[in-house]
GROMACS .gro file of C-alpha atoms in nm:
model
  265
    1MET     CA    1  -3.866   1.914   2.378
    2LYS     CA    2  -3.967   1.538   2.243
    3SER     CA    3  -3.939   1.683   1.888
    4HIS     CA    4  -3.617   1.900   1.960
    5THR     CA    5  -3.422   1.614   2.079
    6THR     CA    6  -3.561   1.356   1.792
    7SER     CA    7  -3.410   1.622   1.556
    8ILE     CA    8  -3.107   1.579   1.685
    9PHE     CA    9  -3.092   1.212   1.655
   10LEU     CA   10  -3.203   1.218   1.315
   11VAL     CA   11  -2.911   1.488   1.240
   12LEU     CA   12  -2.657   1.210   1.404
   13VAL     CA   13  -2.794   0.948   1.278
   14PHE     CA   14  -2.840   1.002   0.899
   15LEU     CA   15  -2.537   1.280   0.865
   16PRO     CA   16  -2.261   0.965   0.854
   17LEU     CA   17  -2.456   0.804   0.590
   18CYS     CA   18  -2.479   1.133   0.396
   19LEU     CA   19  -2.092   1.196   0.480
   20SER     CA   20  -2.020   0.902   0.263
   21THR     CA   21  -2.251   0.941   0.009
   22SER     CA   22  -2.103   1.230  -0.141
   23THR     CA   23  -1.725   1.054  -0.042
   24ALA     CA   24  -1.825   0.751  -0.269
   25GLN     CA   25  -2.050   1.002  -0.509
   26SER     CA   26  -1.693   1.178  -0.567
   27GLU     CA   27  -1.517   0.909  -0.631
   28THR     CA   28  -1.417   0.871  -1.014
   29THR     CA   29  -1.376   0.550  -1.211
   30ILE     CA   30  -1.072   0.524  -1.441
   31THR     CA   31  -1.021   0.268  -1.681
   32LEU     CA   32  -0.683   0.198  -1.757
   33THR     CA   33  -0.527  -0.062  -2.005
   34TYR     CA   34  -0.200  -0.286  -2.004
   35GLU     CA   35  -0.192  -0.518  -2.206
   36ASN     CA   36  -0.198  -0.856  -2.273
   37VAL     CA   37   0.114  -1.041  -2.279
   38ASP     CA   38   0.413  -1.092  -1.997
   39SER     CA   39   0.632  -0.803  -2.026
   40PHE     CA   40   0.837  -0.924  -1.676
   41PRO     CA   41   0.913  -0.729  -1.451
   42TRP     CA   42   0.640  -0.397  -1.549
   43SER     CA   43   0.273  -0.584  -1.599
   44MET     CA   44   0.225  -1.005  -1.563
   45LYS     CA   45  -0.175  -1.121  -1.722
   46ASP     CA   46  -0.165  -1.284  -1.385
   47GLY     CA   47  -0.229  -0.881  -1.261
   48SER     CA   48   0.126  -0.854  -1.085
   49GLY     CA   49   0.419  -0.663  -1.188
   50ILE     CA   50   0.587  -0.314  -1.049
   51ASP     CA   51   0.382  -0.096  -1.230
   52LEU     CA   52   0.073  -0.209  -1.101
   53ILE     CA   53   0.237  -0.172  -0.779
   54LEU     CA   54   0.275   0.173  -0.780
   55LEU     CA   55  -0.052   0.259  -0.995
   56LYS     CA   56  -0.205   0.023  -0.693
   57MET     CA   57  -0.058   0.242  -0.456
   58VAL     CA   58  -0.097   0.593  -0.633
   59ASP     CA   59  -0.535   0.443  -0.599
   60GLU     CA   60  -0.471   0.391  -0.228
   61ALA     CA   61  -0.316   0.777  -0.162
   62MET     CA   62  -0.618   0.849  -0.319
   63PRO     CA   63  -0.954   0.866  -0.196
   64ASN     CA   64  -1.096   1.037  -0.499
   65VAL     CA   65  -0.950   0.794  -0.733
   66SER     CA   66  -1.002   0.398  -0.815
   67PHE     CA   67  -0.844   0.246  -1.081
   68LYS     CA   68  -0.961  -0.020  -1.292
   69TYR     CA   69  -0.742  -0.221  -1.473
   70VAL     CA   70  -0.830  -0.376  -1.867
   71GLN     CA   71  -0.567  -0.604  -2.061
   72ALA     CA   72  -0.623  -0.589  -2.492
   73PRO     CA   73  -0.340  -0.646  -2.714
   74TRP     CA   74  -0.134  -0.334  -2.721
   75LYS     CA   75  -0.278  -0.202  -3.026
   76ARG     CA   76  -0.620  -0.177  -2.922
   77CYS     CA   77  -0.499  -0.048  -2.586
   78LEU     CA   78  -0.408   0.269  -2.794
   79ASN     CA   79  -0.714   0.238  -2.971
   80ASN     CA   80  -0.930   0.251  -2.658
   81ILE     CA   81  -0.736   0.579  -2.516
   82GLY     CA   82  -0.796   0.724  -2.877
   83THR     CA   83  -1.160   0.645  -2.897
   84GLY     CA   84  -1.206   0.793  -2.517
   85THR     CA   85  -1.343   0.428  -2.419
   86THR     CA   86  -1.041   0.397  -2.163
   87GLU     CA   87  -0.902   0.686  -2.002
   88GLY     CA   88  -0.545   0.626  -2.022
   89CYS     CA   89  -0.310   0.390  -2.093
   90PHE     CA   90   0.039   0.149  -1.969
   91THR     CA   91   0.310   0.171  -2.025
   92ALA     CA   92   0.419   0.368  -2.364
   93SER     CA   93   0.781   0.451  -2.458
   94PHE     CA   94   0.744   0.823  -2.592
   95LYS     CA   95   0.684   0.786  -3.016
   96GLU     CA   96   0.540   1.142  -3.201
   97LYS     CA   97   0.326   0.895  -3.413
   98ARG     CA   98   0.084   0.784  -3.058
   99LEU     CA   99  -0.010   1.174  -2.995
  100GLN     CA  100  -0.250   1.086  -3.229
  101PHE     CA  101  -0.404   0.912  -2.985
  102GLY     CA  102  -0.375   1.097  -2.651
  103PHE     CA  103  -0.102   1.275  -2.413
  104TYR     CA  104   0.143   1.201  -2.218
  105PRO     CA  105   0.276   1.392  -1.916
  106GLY     CA  106   0.399   1.773  -2.048
  107THR     CA  107   0.227   1.724  -2.434
  108HIS     CA  108  -0.091   1.790  -2.269
  109ILE     CA  109  -0.019   2.109  -2.223
  110GLY     CA  110   0.193   2.197  -2.560
  111ASN     CA  111   0.483   2.069  -2.441
  112ALA     CA  112   0.809   1.830  -2.428
  113VAL     CA  113   0.722   1.508  -2.233
  114ASP     CA  114   0.863   1.554  -1.846
  115PRO     CA  115   1.006   1.174  -1.782
  116ASN     CA  116   0.964   1.380  -1.473
  117LEU     CA  117   0.642   1.216  -1.449
  118MET     CA  118   0.703   0.853  -1.625
  119LEU     CA  119   0.578   0.531  -1.493
  120HIS     CA  120   0.882   0.348  -1.513
  121ALA     CA  121   1.239   0.414  -1.657
  122SER     CA  122   1.296   0.066  -1.832
  123SER     CA  123   1.687   0.085  -1.665
  124TYR     CA  124   1.954  -0.125  -1.635
  125SER     CA  125   2.277   0.021  -1.470
  126LEU     CA  126   2.637  -0.212  -1.478
  127TYR     CA  127   2.753  -0.296  -1.059
  128ILE     CA  128   3.132  -0.349  -1.013
  129LEU     CA  129   3.374  -0.341  -0.741
  130LYS     CA  130   3.465  -0.056  -0.591
  131ASP     CA  131   3.832  -0.104  -0.679
  132SER     CA  132   3.724  -0.201  -0.994
  133THR     CA  133   3.820   0.083  -1.373
  134ILE     CA  134   3.532  -0.089  -1.562
  135ASN     CA  135   3.316   0.173  -1.698
  136VAL     CA  136   3.002   0.262  -1.938
  137PRO     CA  137   3.183   0.566  -2.167
  138GLU     CA  138   2.827   0.549  -2.342
  139LYS     CA  139   2.505   0.329  -2.417
  140MET     CA  140   2.573  -0.067  -2.372
  141LYS     CA  141   2.954  -0.002  -2.438
  142ILE     CA  142   3.179  -0.126  -2.178
  143SER     CA  143   3.527  -0.064  -2.105
  144GLY     CA  144   3.818  -0.220  -1.903
  145LEU     CA  145   3.557  -0.546  -1.917
  146ASN     CA  146   3.781  -0.861  -1.876
  147GLY     CA  147   3.610  -1.129  -1.820
  148LYS     CA  148   3.189  -1.256  -1.777
  149ILE     CA  149   2.928  -0.985  -1.651
  150ALA     CA  150   2.633  -1.127  -1.443
  151ALA     CA  151   2.284  -1.089  -1.594
  152PRO     CA  152   1.980  -1.228  -1.422
  153ALA     CA  153   1.776  -1.518  -1.618
  154GLY     CA  154   1.483  -1.410  -1.766
  155TYR     CA  155   1.567  -1.037  -1.855
  156SER     CA  156   1.620  -0.825  -2.211
  157ILE     CA  157   1.954  -0.743  -2.099
  158GLY     CA  158   2.146  -1.062  -2.078
  159GLY     CA  159   2.027  -1.097  -2.430
  160ASP     CA  160   2.118  -0.717  -2.538
  161LEU     CA  161   2.538  -0.790  -2.356
  162GLN     CA  162   2.575  -1.106  -2.559
  163SER     CA  163   2.413  -0.959  -2.933
  164ALA     CA  164   2.718  -0.677  -2.817
  165GLY     CA  165   2.974  -0.965  -2.825
  166TYR     CA  166   2.991  -1.003  -2.423
  167SER     CA  167   3.009  -1.270  -2.258
  168VAL     CA  168   2.725  -1.392  -1.986
  169ASP     CA  169   2.658  -1.538  -1.672
  170ALA     CA  170   2.338  -1.554  -1.658
  171SER     CA  171   2.230  -1.849  -1.504
  172ALA     CA  172   2.062  -1.720  -1.132
  173SER     CA  173   1.760  -1.516  -1.152
  174LYS     CA  174   1.803  -1.293  -0.823
  175THR     CA  175   2.053  -0.965  -0.878
  176THR     CA  176   2.148  -1.024  -0.461
  177ASN     CA  177   2.339  -1.395  -0.615
  178ASN     CA  178   2.489  -1.223  -0.881
  179PHE     CA  179   2.647  -0.946  -0.648
  180GLU     CA  180   2.805  -1.277  -0.499
  181LYS     CA  181   2.913  -1.436  -0.783
  182LEU     CA  182   3.067  -1.066  -0.759
  183LEU     CA  183   3.248  -1.095  -0.452
  184LEU     CA  184   3.392  -1.399  -0.499
  185ASN     CA  185   3.549  -1.292  -0.810
  186ARG     CA  186   3.335  -1.521  -1.053
  187VAL     CA  187   3.226  -1.262  -1.263
  188LYS     CA  188   3.383  -0.946  -1.352
  189ALA     CA  189   3.056  -0.746  -1.344
  190VAL     CA  190   2.706  -0.765  -1.254
  191ALA     CA  191   2.407  -0.640  -1.536
  192ALA     CA  192   2.095  -0.533  -1.300
  193LEU     CA  193   1.728  -0.326  -1.340
  194THR     CA  194   1.916  -0.002  -1.191
  195LEU     CA  195   1.576   0.010  -0.952
  196ASN     CA  196   1.678  -0.371  -0.790
  197GLY     CA  197   2.014  -0.296  -0.815
  198ASN     CA  198   2.064   0.009  -0.630
  199ASN     CA  199   1.792  -0.049  -0.353
  200ILE     CA  200   1.984  -0.378  -0.288
  201LEU     CA  201   2.293  -0.183  -0.198
  202VAL     CA  202   2.058   0.066   0.020
  203LYS     CA  203   1.905  -0.195   0.255
  204HIS     CA  204   2.223  -0.427   0.255
  205LYS     CA  205   2.583  -0.335   0.413
  206LYS     CA  206   2.779  -0.668   0.320
  207TYR     CA  207   2.756  -0.553  -0.051
  208ALA     CA  208   2.736  -0.172  -0.032
  209ASP     CA  209   3.049  -0.202   0.070
  210SER     CA  210   3.258  -0.375  -0.198
  211ILE     CA  211   2.978  -0.338  -0.504
  212LYS     CA  212   2.949   0.021  -0.640
  213VAL     CA  213   2.704   0.102  -0.954
  214VAL     CA  214   2.854   0.308  -1.280
  215THR     CA  215   2.683   0.602  -1.310
  216THR     CA  216   2.608   0.567  -1.670
  217PRO     CA  217   2.370   0.332  -1.723
  218LEU     CA  218   2.367   0.051  -1.979
  219VAL     CA  219   2.056   0.134  -2.107
  220ASN     CA  220   1.765   0.415  -1.998
  221LYS     CA  221   1.397   0.449  -2.162
  222PRO     CA  222   1.095   0.613  -2.031
  223TYR     CA  223   0.765   0.444  -2.000
  224TYR     CA  224   0.477   0.613  -1.970
  225LEU     CA  225   0.130   0.636  -1.880
  226MET     CA  226  -0.039   0.830  -2.134
  227PHE     CA  227  -0.427   0.941  -2.047
  228SER     CA  228  -0.673   1.011  -2.337
  229LYS     CA  229  -0.753   1.353  -2.466
  230GLN     CA  230  -1.092   1.267  -2.371
  231PHE     CA  231  -1.001   1.233  -2.000
  232ILE     CA  232  -0.807   1.490  -2.015
  233LYS     CA  233  -1.042   1.784  -2.118
  234LYS     CA  234  -1.314   1.662  -1.885
  235ASP     CA  235  -1.054   1.667  -1.608
  236ARG     CA  236  -0.669   1.752  -1.677
  237ALA     CA  237  -0.638   1.900  -1.316
  238LEU     CA  238  -0.708   1.466  -1.166
  239ALA     CA  239  -0.493   1.330  -1.494
  240GLU     CA  240  -0.162   1.590  -1.338
  241SER     CA  241  -0.236   1.465  -1.004
  242ILE     CA  242  -0.205   1.116  -1.097
  243TRP     CA  243   0.086   1.180  -1.313
  244SER     CA  244   0.254   1.378  -1.005
  245LYS     CA  245   0.125   1.127  -0.770
  246ALA     CA  246   0.272   0.831  -0.904
  247ALA     CA  247   0.648   0.998  -0.946
  248GLU     CA  248   0.645   1.101  -0.628
  249ILE     CA  249   0.565   0.725  -0.461
  250ARG     CA  250   0.802   0.610  -0.739
  251GLU     CA  251   1.133   0.812  -0.554
  252GLY     CA  252   0.989   0.687  -0.214
  253GLN     CA  253   1.083   0.358  -0.024
  254GLU     CA  254   0.799   0.221   0.059
  255PHE     CA  255   0.778   0.181  -0.332
  256LYS     CA  256   1.124   0.063  -0.372
  257ASP     CA  257   1.062  -0.161  -0.084
  258LYS     CA  258   0.787  -0.358  -0.232
  259ALA     CA  259   0.919  -0.379  -0.596
  260GLY     CA  260   1.220  -0.537  -0.423
  261GLU     CA  261   1.047  -0.769  -0.261
  262PHE     CA  262   0.820  -0.865  -0.625
  263LEU     CA  263   1.177  -0.899  -0.791
  264SER     CA  264   1.336  -1.132  -0.529
  265LYS     CA  265   1.045  -1.349  -0.520
   0.00000   0.00000   0.00000
């Protein structure tokens, strides 16, 4: 009887340890490289940025995955996946010549790149008052505008609009401040990161009651997490799960709120 009791005790003590060890062993460490320059607001040298927020949420949502991050010059990021030194790199716009280094989502099965599985879109939209007739007929073309456009300080869209011949007020860093200018008629439109501008309208009735987004974006370019050919060959299903989970989280309100908090700092 004593021996039987002792056996049960040992099972109860060591079973959780075995399960814990098994869980730890099943976790796959995936090294991701990103460029060692500040690319606001997506990835920063201090480890912050919207892409890092998204990937950390993916990491937390997938217990079988642990991401490790390495910063390097962009050419080395690509070379690292080309040689299989690292499993992935981000964020890469689609270029045919980059397929020699690794795969975009979709290209790993011989299809075209799948924009639904992008990490982010560098998308900027125009925001106007609801009774305004200002429109964006095509990329970086604005019709019906008679006045200034407010753009967030430090963002590329301000310079792009100036280069296109538009008068730009880039004195404020926050889109909410620029929305205030629009409500006060100090500017005729606001250019903002689509992710941020749309989320502000969702969260703040004050702005949503008077401001609308122009359907056609000023700029919209998708960027992707690429994986090495070696990693795809080793665990294609896991790579596909990561791409899918990132897309799922990217569309969720929790991520949009966290991204909004980062942009409002």
